[in-house]
Amino acid sequence: MRPREQQYKVDRPLYSVDSFEEEHEKVYRQRKSLLDHVRQYFTCDARRVKNTALSLLPIIGWIRIYQIKEWLLSDIVSGVSTGLVAVLQGLAYCLLASLPPWYGLFSAFFPVVAYFFLGTSRHISVGPFPVLCLMIGSVVTRLVPDEGPPMNITGFEGLSRDDQRVLVASSASFMVGLMQLGMGLLQVGFVVRYLSDTLVSGFTTAAAVHILVSQLKFVLGLVVPGISGPLALVYTLEKIFVQITSTNICDLVTSLIIMVAVFVVKEINDRYKAKLPVPIPIEVIMTVVACGVSYGFDFKTRFKVDVVGHIPQGYETPMAPDIDIFQETAMEAFPMAIVGFAVAFSVAKVYSVKHDYTIDGNQELIAFGVSNIFGASFKSFAASTALSRSAVQESTGGKTQVAGLLSAIIVMIVTLAIGFLLEPLPRSVLGAVVLVNLKGMLMQVTEVPYLWRRDKPDCVVWLVTCIASIFLGLDLGLAVGLGIELITVVFRAQFPRCSVLANINGTDIYKDRKDYHYINEPEGVKIFRIPSPIFFANIEFFKTKLTEAIGFSPLRILRKRNKALRSIRKLLKNGDMEWTTGMLTSSSGLKEEDELPANISVPRVELHSLVLDFAAVSFLDISALKGLKTMLKELVRVDVEVYIVACDTYILEKLHACSFFDDEVRPSIFYLTLHDAMLAILEKHPEASEKSSHLEKVSLAVHLFPAWALACA
């Protein structure tokens, strides 16, 4: 290495894979069998018991290092601030679930307590999440509609409409928890990786549109029945516009004042967050003011404003889920389980990176599963995390889930003691708070121009997911978006961008020949790069692109040669033609010609060597193995030497295991690097090197010269 000149020189033998392995002994690694893995999984010792306990109860790990003097005060401030926001958001988001508002307080308490013991994130605030609430609301209104009788379910007998809806919401949430717990125990937390950031962005933007429309009836003071299913948003807008002249002006003015005030102060919080000790709790302040004004001026009686109404003190007795509802909501519960976990895990990852600690996806699934099962037993609905609430918990100095537990205590105090103070609160105020908090999700639409410029397939995923979720509903929209996302992945793998490489003058570097001016291509040699795995879906595409790159079809050449050979044999047999030295034959047919009858043509092949760059090929399936072997044989039979370079060891082992090699396709065609193969070709075909002014004549020792700015054999 020469640091000053930024050059390096290497002098080593030319290596094929076989010669390299002969010279360098490999380390023997005994691979574990399936039985070995099963034994290891079920082995139990003291160390494993300890690790399992720490894994299932993460609180044991962080409570031991809890720094009381440094962290406790911050957690108290954060817990009180988050608790106040949780109370308000619990009441507001409960409207999205089509439930009485006070049940939102249950969802801001019970899941938080369970997550305190089982969760691995120290900063997310567990509780109601608007998108999840909306998905629950669609299930609730489907089984217990605002107009018409409820679905025929045995558990509904003797219950009021509100109680029926609570039973549906809690049973569906219990099912969500069971699914999350099952996925966590089965260690399938990786499923969330199939929800790309683009898909989640499009989905949550569509959810924000649904939330916006669903809250218009509260902001305008209208009575609009809940609608679920495809085109529900269109039908809801239709009913709103039909009644638009019946808008309650008091509700509308109150909502506008709340939205403007909250929006302005939130912008101030964002702009001056470095200077403010804690964000201004504007939602709480405006809620207290609205409660006071509503009570003082008797909004309910004088202006016919719909208020929160009676809030029962204390908690209700636990309730078992209904099996019939399980059967009716299983299809909707699965996307809820995935979305709830995906959003929470994404937020948790952001804070874990920021504060330098690790989170466990499978344990998070277990934590949310247990939280939702525990909460649903006490009539709460499915919980995740709200971005704004988590931001409050982190920005106010929260260090651990002690802040989350304190926020749950604040919610408990409201539920047990002072909930009656919120009874005169107009529901339009809750709707206004929900709408203001949609800003972040709605602003995601600004990503579309960027995605279109940078990655059009990703942009298509965003648009299709968003549009499908808006018009078909969130559950079907998520399924459509996931389908489109998988289709784009398949298309990218099925139709990769193959390229023909060329040598950059004076180096051992090979790049796409279309991208550079000063390149070197030895005559009779082609280098073809495959930038993806080769499998059943793209093997034909790969063969087509390779044929285009080399300029001929080996099979067609072989057929024409054999046809010409048969014609010549017939002429020789009939005595119409004599054997001469100008006519050479081989096992594959004719090879050269001097003078032939006009009706016989023998195609010539100018290519003598083909290099296949397998550096980006991560796997081959059986269909690809068969297709590759057929193609290699066709090339060999028309006298084209094939070299495969940079092949993964796993693929080579698979080739040997599948009896890929025979007398025509041999292991000796594999070389360590592209440059090794090129030097071997130039040794074997020196005329190609002589016709090139930029490649040095190579000896078997492969000596490299300083004149090459970079040379590595």
XYZ file of C-alpha atoms in Angstrom:
713
model
C 0.000 0.000 0.000
C 1.309 3.462 -0.923
C -0.647 6.100 1.041
C 0.877 9.051 -0.767
C 0.048 7.751 -4.209
C -3.304 6.217 -3.137
C -2.399 3.014 -4.973
C -1.983 -0.620 -4.097
C -0.248 -3.496 -5.850
C -0.902 -7.207 -5.478
C 1.207 -10.014 -6.831
C -0.471 -13.389 -6.417
C -1.338 -16.474 -8.448
C -4.413 -16.554 -10.609
C -7.136 -18.434 -8.740
C -10.062 -20.477 -9.837
C -12.283 -21.701 -7.003
C -10.744 -25.186 -7.227
C -7.137 -23.971 -7.209
C -7.814 -21.601 -4.315
C -9.334 -24.357 -2.174
C -6.443 -26.678 -2.986
C -3.949 -24.102 -1.786
C -5.917 -22.745 1.203
C -7.375 -25.208 3.669
C -10.907 -24.412 4.808
C -12.094 -24.575 8.393
C -14.405 -27.503 8.926
C -17.714 -26.419 10.401
C -20.146 -29.010 11.596
C -23.625 -27.873 10.690
C -26.382 -28.461 13.214
C -29.204 -30.746 12.191
C -32.863 -30.033 12.821
C -32.712 -32.402 15.789
C -29.779 -30.447 17.244
C -31.767 -27.209 16.997
C -34.784 -28.834 18.676
C -32.594 -30.162 21.512
C -30.970 -26.770 22.001
C -34.362 -25.045 22.048
C -35.695 -27.299 24.781
C -32.500 -27.411 26.847
C -33.003 -25.855 30.276
C -30.344 -24.632 32.689
C -29.967 -21.892 35.287
C -28.501 -19.394 32.827
C -31.286 -19.917 30.331
C -33.960 -19.568 33.022
C -32.387 -16.274 34.077
C -32.222 -14.976 30.499
C -35.828 -16.037 29.876
C -37.003 -14.243 33.012
C -35.143 -11.075 32.018
C -36.581 -11.343 28.522
C -40.200 -11.857 29.578
C -39.992 -9.273 32.388
C -37.787 -6.446 31.078
C -38.642 -4.404 34.178
C -36.162 -6.587 36.086
C -33.379 -5.342 33.836
C -33.978 -1.577 33.974
C -35.351 -1.292 37.527
C -31.999 -2.527 38.890
C -30.166 0.370 37.255
C -32.831 2.979 38.006
C -31.134 6.198 39.112
C -33.561 7.678 41.631
C -31.842 11.038 42.075
C -31.330 11.674 38.379
C -34.462 10.110 36.886
C -37.328 10.176 39.399
C -38.137 13.898 39.197
C -38.057 13.819 35.391
C -40.355 10.793 35.355
C -42.803 12.510 37.731
C -42.993 15.664 35.582
C -43.330 13.563 32.440
C -45.924 11.262 33.996
C -48.177 14.110 35.132
C -47.942 15.880 31.758
C -48.585 12.678 29.808
C -51.425 11.688 32.138
C -53.307 14.915 31.502
C -52.957 14.439 27.747
C -53.943 10.763 28.083
C -57.182 11.713 29.853
C -58.195 14.078 27.092
C -57.126 11.787 24.247
C -58.837 8.823 25.916
C -62.137 10.703 25.905
C -61.620 12.048 22.388
C -60.413 8.883 20.660
C -63.250 6.909 22.235
C -65.596 8.763 19.892
C -63.748 7.135 16.972
C -64.555 3.734 18.435
C -68.284 4.653 18.643
C -68.279 4.056 22.417
C -69.256 6.199 25.416
C -66.318 8.550 26.141
C -65.422 7.276 29.612
C -64.363 3.883 28.246
C -61.406 5.695 26.714
C -60.151 6.284 30.256
C -60.099 2.517 30.791
C -57.914 2.134 27.684
C -55.536 4.763 29.033
C -55.107 2.844 32.295
C -55.201 -0.975 32.116
C -52.895 -1.556 29.081
C -50.365 0.914 30.520
C -50.090 -1.057 33.772
C -49.442 -4.337 31.929
C -46.923 -2.747 29.556
C -45.027 -1.299 32.542
C -43.937 -4.823 33.490
C -43.556 -6.414 30.037
C -42.537 -3.691 27.567
C -38.981 -3.077 26.367
C -39.437 0.550 25.282
C -38.847 3.138 27.985
C -40.434 6.080 26.211
C -43.612 5.206 24.314
C -46.944 6.098 25.897
C -49.315 3.143 25.634
C -53.030 3.765 25.198
C -55.630 4.680 22.556
C -54.343 5.207 19.011
C -56.731 7.002 16.601
C -56.248 4.644 13.638
C -56.854 1.588 15.816
C -59.870 3.249 17.433
C -61.322 3.921 13.996
C -60.813 0.286 12.950
C -62.551 -0.841 16.141
C -65.335 1.640 15.462
C -65.960 0.128 12.024
C -66.381 -3.314 13.620
C -68.652 -1.908 16.336
C -70.956 -0.113 13.888
C -71.091 -3.188 11.643
C -72.311 -5.466 14.430
C -74.328 -2.822 16.320
C -75.371 -0.145 13.783
C -76.807 3.232 14.781
C -79.938 2.501 12.781
C -81.577 -0.910 12.681
C -81.237 -4.017 14.846
C -77.865 -5.427 15.931
C -76.450 -8.657 14.557
C -78.063 -11.791 15.958
C -75.565 -12.701 18.694
C -76.611 -14.555 21.835
C -74.476 -12.393 24.120
C -76.452 -9.275 23.138
C -79.620 -10.436 24.878
C -80.697 -8.103 27.673
C -77.998 -5.498 26.943
C -78.468 -1.858 26.000
C -77.015 -0.569 22.718
C -74.000 0.952 24.499
C -73.353 -2.257 26.426
C -73.577 -4.263 23.211
C -70.997 -1.992 21.614
C -68.706 -2.264 24.624
C -68.975 -6.060 24.412
C -68.054 -5.986 20.709
C -65.099 -3.624 21.269
C -63.703 -5.553 24.238
C -64.145 -8.948 22.553
C -62.453 -7.729 19.363
C -59.648 -6.227 21.463
C -59.281 -9.529 23.331
C -58.883 -11.268 19.960
C -56.279 -8.682 18.925
C -54.368 -9.401 22.129
C -54.510 -13.150 21.581
C -53.120 -12.745 18.064
C -50.297 -10.477 19.218
C -49.441 -12.778 22.119
C -49.459 -15.814 19.816
C -47.161 -14.116 17.306
C -44.833 -13.079 20.103
C -44.617 -16.576 21.586
C -44.031 -18.041 18.126
C -41.217 -15.504 17.579
C -42.744 -14.054 14.413
C -42.156 -10.400 15.168
C -40.482 -10.159 11.770
C -43.925 -9.948 10.095
C -43.913 -6.219 10.722
C -41.002 -5.908 8.284
C -43.420 -6.560 5.442
C -45.088 -3.243 6.250
C -42.697 -0.772 4.669
C -42.490 2.850 5.797
C -44.098 3.834 2.502
C -47.062 1.503 3.017
C -47.553 2.624 6.634
C -47.360 6.271 5.549
C -50.029 5.820 2.870
C -52.213 3.786 5.217
C -52.054 6.261 8.115
C -52.734 9.167 5.742
C -55.905 7.403 4.575
C -56.789 6.690 8.204
C -56.393 10.400 8.964
C -58.904 11.173 6.187
C -61.354 8.668 7.707
C -60.844 10.208 11.158
C -61.372 13.698 9.748
C -64.689 12.728 8.164
C -65.839 10.796 11.236
C -65.309 13.841 13.487
C -67.153 16.295 11.255
C -70.485 15.253 12.781
C -69.261 16.280 16.235
C -67.708 19.526 15.030
C -70.892 20.478 13.155
C -73.262 19.125 15.800
C -75.039 16.741 13.418
C -76.607 13.344 14.009
C -75.001 11.013 11.460
C -75.229 7.232 11.851
C -71.998 5.265 11.775
C -71.363 3.473 8.475
C -68.851 0.698 7.830
C -67.646 -1.209 4.789
C -66.433 -0.127 1.309
C -67.319 3.457 0.305
C -68.365 4.190 3.908
C -66.524 7.502 3.725
C -68.467 8.570 0.623
C -71.811 7.649 2.183
C -70.893 9.465 5.410
C -70.014 12.643 3.504
C -73.275 12.380 1.625
C -75.278 12.257 4.880
C -73.275 15.174 6.313
C -73.892 17.409 3.284
C -77.588 16.536 3.251
C -77.840 17.889 6.826
C -75.340 20.725 6.486
C -78.063 23.361 6.953
C -78.798 21.902 10.396
C -75.300 22.687 11.681
C -75.164 23.715 15.346
C -73.449 27.113 15.208
C -72.375 26.909 18.861
C -70.589 23.584 18.233
C -68.963 24.916 15.064
C -67.710 28.159 16.662
C -66.448 26.318 19.743
C -64.595 23.792 17.577
C -62.996 26.490 15.420
C -61.780 28.414 18.470
C -60.352 25.250 20.020
C -58.635 24.189 16.772
C -57.056 27.599 16.140
C -55.831 27.961 19.721
C -54.431 24.437 19.921
C -52.799 24.674 16.491
C -51.081 27.997 17.253
C -49.754 26.897 20.644
C -48.573 23.568 19.243
C -46.572 25.468 16.620
C -45.067 27.580 19.408
C -44.202 24.401 21.308
C -42.424 22.994 18.249
C -40.548 26.203 17.467
C -39.387 26.908 21.001
C -39.107 23.365 22.354
C -35.424 23.920 23.168
C -36.284 26.886 25.392
C -39.481 25.623 27.020
C -38.941 23.410 30.100
C -42.121 21.465 29.215
C -44.529 21.861 26.284
C -47.549 24.036 27.032
C -50.460 21.576 27.672
C -52.791 23.564 25.477
C -55.303 20.733 24.942
C -55.771 20.393 28.702
C -56.045 24.159 29.185
C -58.634 24.560 26.434
C -60.591 21.574 27.723
C -60.790 23.077 31.219
C -61.840 26.424 29.755
C -64.444 24.788 27.497
C -65.833 22.805 30.441
C -66.174 25.954 32.508
C -67.788 27.976 29.727
C -70.162 25.130 28.832
C -71.215 24.735 32.460
C -71.538 28.490 33.091
C -73.621 29.221 29.986
C -75.482 25.891 30.059
C -74.589 24.940 26.478
C -76.541 21.675 26.706
C -79.889 23.343 27.414
C -79.583 26.735 25.744
C -77.779 25.726 22.530
C -78.658 22.018 22.279
C -74.960 21.104 22.417
C -74.146 17.397 22.799
C -71.943 17.010 25.885
C -69.999 14.107 27.379
C -72.693 13.582 30.007
C -72.628 11.329 33.012
C -69.260 9.697 33.745
C -69.577 6.793 36.211
C -67.072 6.820 39.030
C -64.818 3.811 39.471
C -64.166 0.768 37.322
C -66.613 -1.833 36.127
C -66.422 -5.532 36.908
C -64.343 -7.708 34.549
C -66.172 -9.247 31.612
C -65.455 -12.376 29.597
C -65.250 -11.997 25.810
C -67.983 -13.414 23.594
C -67.037 -16.397 21.413
C -69.643 -15.524 18.762
C -68.077 -12.089 18.395
C -64.660 -13.759 18.006
C -65.977 -15.541 14.935
C -67.466 -12.349 13.486
C -64.405 -10.141 14.076
C -61.466 -12.486 13.421
C -60.821 -11.084 9.927
C -60.779 -7.482 11.186
C -58.772 -8.338 14.309
C -55.696 -9.522 12.416
C -55.000 -6.206 10.592
C -55.662 -4.409 13.890
C -53.045 -6.573 15.608
C -50.515 -5.889 12.859
C -51.183 -2.140 12.573
C -51.213 -1.580 16.329
C -47.906 -3.369 16.778
C -46.276 -1.880 13.662
C -46.973 1.711 14.715
C -45.890 1.155 18.304
C -42.727 -0.692 17.273
C -41.796 2.036 14.757
C -42.114 4.759 17.404
C -40.243 2.625 19.941
C -37.374 2.109 17.481
C -36.999 5.859 16.999
C -36.650 6.494 20.725
C -34.439 3.467 21.355
C -31.940 4.715 18.769
C -32.098 8.246 20.155
C -31.472 7.116 23.757
C -29.141 4.204 22.979
C -30.898 1.087 24.212
C -32.315 -1.988 22.491
C -35.879 -3.164 22.069
C -37.086 -6.685 21.296
C -39.781 -7.016 18.628
C -41.028 -10.381 19.855
C -41.198 -9.189 23.459
C -43.079 -6.086 22.309
C -45.651 -8.372 20.688
C -45.996 -10.285 23.951
C -46.271 -7.030 25.922
C -49.005 -5.579 23.708
C -50.771 -8.926 23.541
C -50.963 -9.221 27.336
C -51.850 -5.512 27.649
C -54.779 -5.838 25.273
C -56.011 -9.082 26.855
C -55.785 -7.549 30.335
C -57.441 -4.306 29.213
C -60.205 -6.033 27.263
C -61.134 -8.011 30.362
C -61.937 -4.654 32.027
C -63.919 -3.294 29.036
C -61.164 -1.245 27.419
C -60.413 -1.409 23.711
C -57.212 -2.231 21.814
C -54.221 -0.069 22.673
C -51.105 0.939 20.791
C -49.360 4.302 21.083
C -50.249 7.787 19.925
C -47.333 9.684 18.401
C -48.257 12.987 20.037
C -48.659 11.426 23.486
C -45.346 9.574 23.225
C -43.687 12.813 22.127
C -45.012 14.508 25.276
C -43.694 11.695 27.489
C -40.235 11.846 25.914
C -39.914 15.618 25.498
C -40.925 16.358 29.100
C -37.988 14.312 30.347
C -39.397 10.814 30.760
C -36.608 8.305 31.348
C -38.462 5.011 31.907
C -41.948 3.527 32.015
C -42.242 4.908 35.562
C -43.529 7.992 33.723
C -46.070 5.773 31.946
C -47.214 4.270 35.250
C -47.617 7.745 36.770
C -49.677 8.824 33.752
C -51.948 5.825 34.394
C -52.306 6.952 38.024
C -53.430 10.401 36.821
C -56.038 8.712 34.616
C -57.128 6.576 37.588
C -57.589 9.673 39.768
C -59.833 11.223 37.122
C -61.815 7.997 36.795
C -62.291 7.483 40.541
C -62.628 11.031 41.859
C -62.962 13.994 39.501
C -64.476 12.578 36.319
C -67.763 14.375 37.056
C -66.032 17.700 36.311
C -65.812 16.682 32.634
C -69.536 16.001 32.268
C -70.393 19.435 30.719
C -67.546 19.116 28.158
C -68.993 19.485 24.604
C -68.225 16.534 22.346
C -67.360 19.036 19.628
C -64.326 20.033 21.749
C -63.142 16.423 21.745
C -63.679 16.264 17.978
C -61.693 19.473 17.518
C -58.791 18.068 19.587
C -58.774 14.939 17.437
C -58.728 16.985 14.202
C -55.820 19.175 15.319
C -53.760 16.107 16.181
C -54.205 14.810 12.628
C -51.790 17.388 11.221
C -48.768 15.078 11.294
C -50.554 12.229 9.523
C -52.209 14.457 6.912
C -48.926 16.201 6.100
C -47.497 12.867 4.975
C -49.128 13.581 1.609
C -46.171 15.885 0.916
C -44.022 12.757 0.563
C -45.666 11.875 -2.761
C -43.658 14.257 -5.027
C -40.411 13.134 -3.368
C -41.297 9.457 -3.820
C -42.245 10.021 -7.465
C -38.864 11.596 -8.179
C -36.819 9.063 -6.204
C -38.640 5.740 -6.445
C -41.743 5.398 -8.607
C -42.675 1.846 -7.442
C -42.669 3.077 -3.837
C -44.826 6.015 -4.887
C -47.294 3.608 -6.503
C -47.443 1.607 -3.246
C -48.170 4.819 -1.296
C -50.899 5.997 -3.669
C -52.621 2.631 -4.080
C -52.574 1.963 -0.329
C -53.932 5.411 0.469
C -56.664 5.412 -2.197
C -57.726 1.816 -1.478
C -57.864 2.496 2.274
C -59.957 5.625 1.732
C -62.555 4.013 -0.497
C -62.511 0.329 0.502
C -61.987 0.751 4.229
C -58.872 0.408 6.347
C -58.865 -3.388 6.590
C -59.280 -4.030 2.846
C -57.042 -1.087 2.017
C -54.215 -2.513 4.108
C -54.600 -5.874 2.344
C -54.543 -4.177 -1.087
C -51.485 -2.124 -0.126
C -49.640 -5.183 1.140
C -50.500 -7.019 -2.083
C -49.208 -4.154 -4.240
C -46.041 -3.945 -2.140
C -45.329 -7.647 -2.593
C -46.036 -7.350 -6.328
C -43.453 -4.556 -6.640
C -40.913 -6.728 -4.809
C -41.657 -9.636 -7.149
C -41.370 -7.412 -10.215
C -38.046 -5.995 -9.077
C -36.712 -9.505 -8.550
C -38.355 -10.927 -11.677
C -37.143 -8.172 -13.989
C -33.742 -7.070 -12.647
C -31.492 -4.629 -14.459
C -28.948 -6.941 -16.061
C -25.900 -5.331 -17.642
C -22.825 -5.996 -19.767
C -19.621 -4.996 -17.997
C -16.339 -3.695 -19.339
C -12.922 -3.111 -17.828
C -12.059 0.415 -16.727
C -8.709 1.138 -18.357
C -5.704 0.414 -16.170
C -7.634 -1.113 -13.292
C -9.181 -4.367 -12.134
C -12.559 -2.613 -11.909
C -15.473 -3.610 -14.138
C -18.494 -1.386 -14.673
C -21.532 -1.151 -16.952
C -20.104 -0.343 -20.350
C -22.901 2.178 -20.995
C -21.801 4.367 -18.105
C -18.135 5.106 -18.896
C -16.087 6.415 -21.828
C -12.623 4.924 -21.361
C -13.295 1.211 -21.180
C -11.691 -1.899 -22.527
C -13.539 -4.910 -23.988
C -11.283 -7.716 -25.250
C -12.497 -9.100 -28.558
C -14.563 -12.268 -28.277
C -15.309 -11.788 -24.558
C -18.581 -10.752 -22.878
C -19.112 -10.071 -19.166
C -22.728 -10.384 -18.063
C -23.886 -9.296 -14.609
C -27.000 -10.669 -12.866
C -28.037 -8.318 -10.007
C -30.593 -10.540 -8.259
C -31.326 -14.084 -7.118
C -32.203 -16.484 -9.938
C -35.367 -18.490 -9.406
C -38.342 -19.964 -11.238
C -39.959 -16.567 -11.907
C -36.971 -14.863 -13.577
C -34.924 -17.673 -15.144
C -36.556 -17.136 -18.563
C -36.017 -13.366 -18.288
C -32.372 -14.023 -17.415
C -31.922 -16.297 -20.442
C -33.580 -13.719 -22.717
C -31.358 -10.901 -21.476
C -28.257 -13.061 -21.812
C -29.193 -13.914 -25.398
C -29.613 -10.203 -26.144
C -26.242 -9.440 -24.567
C -24.233 -12.017 -26.540
C -26.135 -11.296 -29.750
C -27.224 -14.828 -30.651
C -29.224 -17.793 -29.407
C -26.936 -20.780 -28.708
C -29.814 -23.204 -29.284
C -30.619 -21.653 -32.667
C -26.963 -21.718 -33.687
C -26.746 -25.352 -32.643
C -29.847 -26.258 -34.625
C -28.604 -24.475 -37.761
C -25.230 -26.165 -37.509
C -26.789 -29.577 -37.093
C -29.133 -28.901 -39.999
C -26.194 -27.871 -42.186
C -24.264 -30.958 -41.088
C -27.148 -33.230 -42.028
C -27.382 -31.561 -45.450
C -23.654 -31.967 -46.060
C -23.717 -35.608 -45.005
C -26.546 -36.182 -47.431
C -24.564 -34.498 -50.226
C -21.477 -36.588 -49.361
C -23.535 -39.760 -49.360
C -25.034 -38.940 -52.766
C -21.600 -38.024 -54.136
C -22.636 -34.428 -54.804
C -19.915 -33.123 -52.536
C -16.374 -34.103 -51.597
C -14.706 -34.013 -48.210
C -12.067 -31.285 -47.890
C -9.909 -29.952 -45.104
C -11.808 -26.695 -45.259
C -14.727 -28.434 -43.644
C -14.309 -29.156 -39.925
C -16.833 -31.029 -37.873
C -17.297 -31.525 -34.164
C -19.679 -33.330 -31.855
C -21.880 -30.258 -31.930
C -21.860 -29.768 -35.678
C -20.034 -27.574 -38.167
C -17.452 -25.140 -36.977
C -15.876 -23.435 -39.988
C -16.425 -23.237 -43.659
C -14.509 -22.434 -46.826
C -16.731 -23.069 -49.808
C -20.227 -24.474 -49.413
C -23.191 -24.754 -51.748
C -25.356 -21.646 -51.796
C -28.269 -23.399 -50.114
C -26.192 -24.349 -47.028
C -25.195 -21.757 -44.456
C -23.188 -22.422 -41.311
C -23.467 -19.613 -38.698
C -20.231 -18.459 -37.151
C -19.841 -17.419 -33.512
C -17.377 -14.615 -32.848
C -17.697 -15.014 -29.071
C -15.206 -17.416 -27.498
C -15.629 -16.578 -23.775
C -18.565 -15.571 -21.596
C -18.171 -14.444 -17.981
C -21.200 -14.532 -15.678
C -20.859 -12.280 -12.646
C -22.736 -13.980 -9.774
C -21.650 -11.534 -7.060
C -25.249 -10.368 -6.480
C -26.871 -13.813 -6.821
C -27.909 -14.844 -3.314
C -29.721 -18.086 -4.155
C -30.792 -20.439 -6.931
C -33.823 -22.691 -6.789
C -34.232 -26.028 -8.582
C -35.931 -24.453 -11.609
C -33.068 -21.997 -11.948
C -30.491 -24.803 -11.623
C -32.089 -26.727 -14.468
C -32.406 -23.641 -16.650
C -28.839 -22.556 -15.937
C -27.400 -25.973 -16.701
C -29.319 -26.203 -19.995
C -28.076 -22.785 -21.005
C -24.458 -23.570 -20.100
C -24.567 -26.796 -22.113
C -25.925 -24.956 -25.136
C -23.071 -22.448 -24.920
C -20.438 -25.151 -24.486
C -21.780 -27.032 -27.516
C -21.303 -23.973 -29.732
C -17.710 -23.690 -28.422
C -18.234 -20.768 -26.042
C -16.235 -21.099 -22.833
C -18.250 -20.058 -19.775
C -16.755 -18.646 -16.578
C -18.788 -17.959 -13.421
C -17.230 -15.575 -10.916
C -17.811 -14.430 -7.322
C -20.288 -17.220 -6.654
C -21.493 -17.612 -3.078
C -20.165 -20.659 -1.233
C -23.701 -21.712 -0.323
C -24.665 -21.781 -4.018
C -21.593 -23.854 -4.899
C -22.447 -26.357 -2.180
C -25.976 -26.566 -3.515
C -24.696 -27.135 -7.057
C -22.577 -30.045 -5.874
C -25.432 -31.455 -3.802
C -27.814 -31.314 -6.789
C -25.357 -33.111 -9.155
C -25.082 -29.999 -11.308
C -21.691 -30.880 -12.783
C -20.932 -33.411 -15.525
C -18.514 -33.851 -18.439
C -19.679 -30.639 -20.132
C -20.302 -28.356 -17.130
C -17.353 -28.661 -14.767
C -16.431 -27.045 -11.437
C -13.339 -25.542 -13.071
C -15.493 -22.800 -14.659
C -15.832 -21.064 -11.271
C -13.349 -18.296 -10.425
C -12.878 -16.250 -7.297
C -13.070 -12.807 -8.893
C -13.987 -11.264 -12.177
C -10.419 -10.159 -12.763
C -9.118 -13.689 -12.160
C -11.438 -14.991 -14.864
C -10.468 -12.222 -17.302
C -6.752 -12.878 -16.849
C -7.347 -16.605 -17.356
C -9.199 -15.845 -20.603
C -6.395 -13.606 -21.857
C -3.840 -16.334 -21.047
C -5.852 -18.832 -23.024
C -6.636 -16.422 -25.878
C -3.614 -14.140 -26.209
C -4.920 -12.785 -29.495
C -7.661 -10.986 -27.548
C -5.020 -9.330 -25.387
C -2.873 -8.373 -28.358
C -5.790 -6.634 -30.047
C -6.400 -4.596 -26.923
C -4.065 -1.688 -26.293
C -5.046 -1.277 -22.671
C -4.602 -4.760 -21.183
C -1.129 -5.999 -20.343
C 0.047 -9.413 -21.542
C -0.424 -11.697 -18.567
C 1.795 -14.491 -17.389
C 0.585 -17.429 -15.345
C 2.019 -15.794 -12.230
C -0.161 -12.753 -12.952
C 2.375 -10.000 -12.306
C 0.793 -6.574 -11.921
C 2.462 -3.358 -12.956
C 2.549 0.101 -11.277
C 1.386 1.617 -14.561
C -2.072 0.343 -13.691
C -3.584 2.886 -11.289
C -5.193 -0.058 -9.533
C -4.538 -3.684 -10.282
C -5.681 -6.648 -8.298
C -5.735 -10.109 -9.709
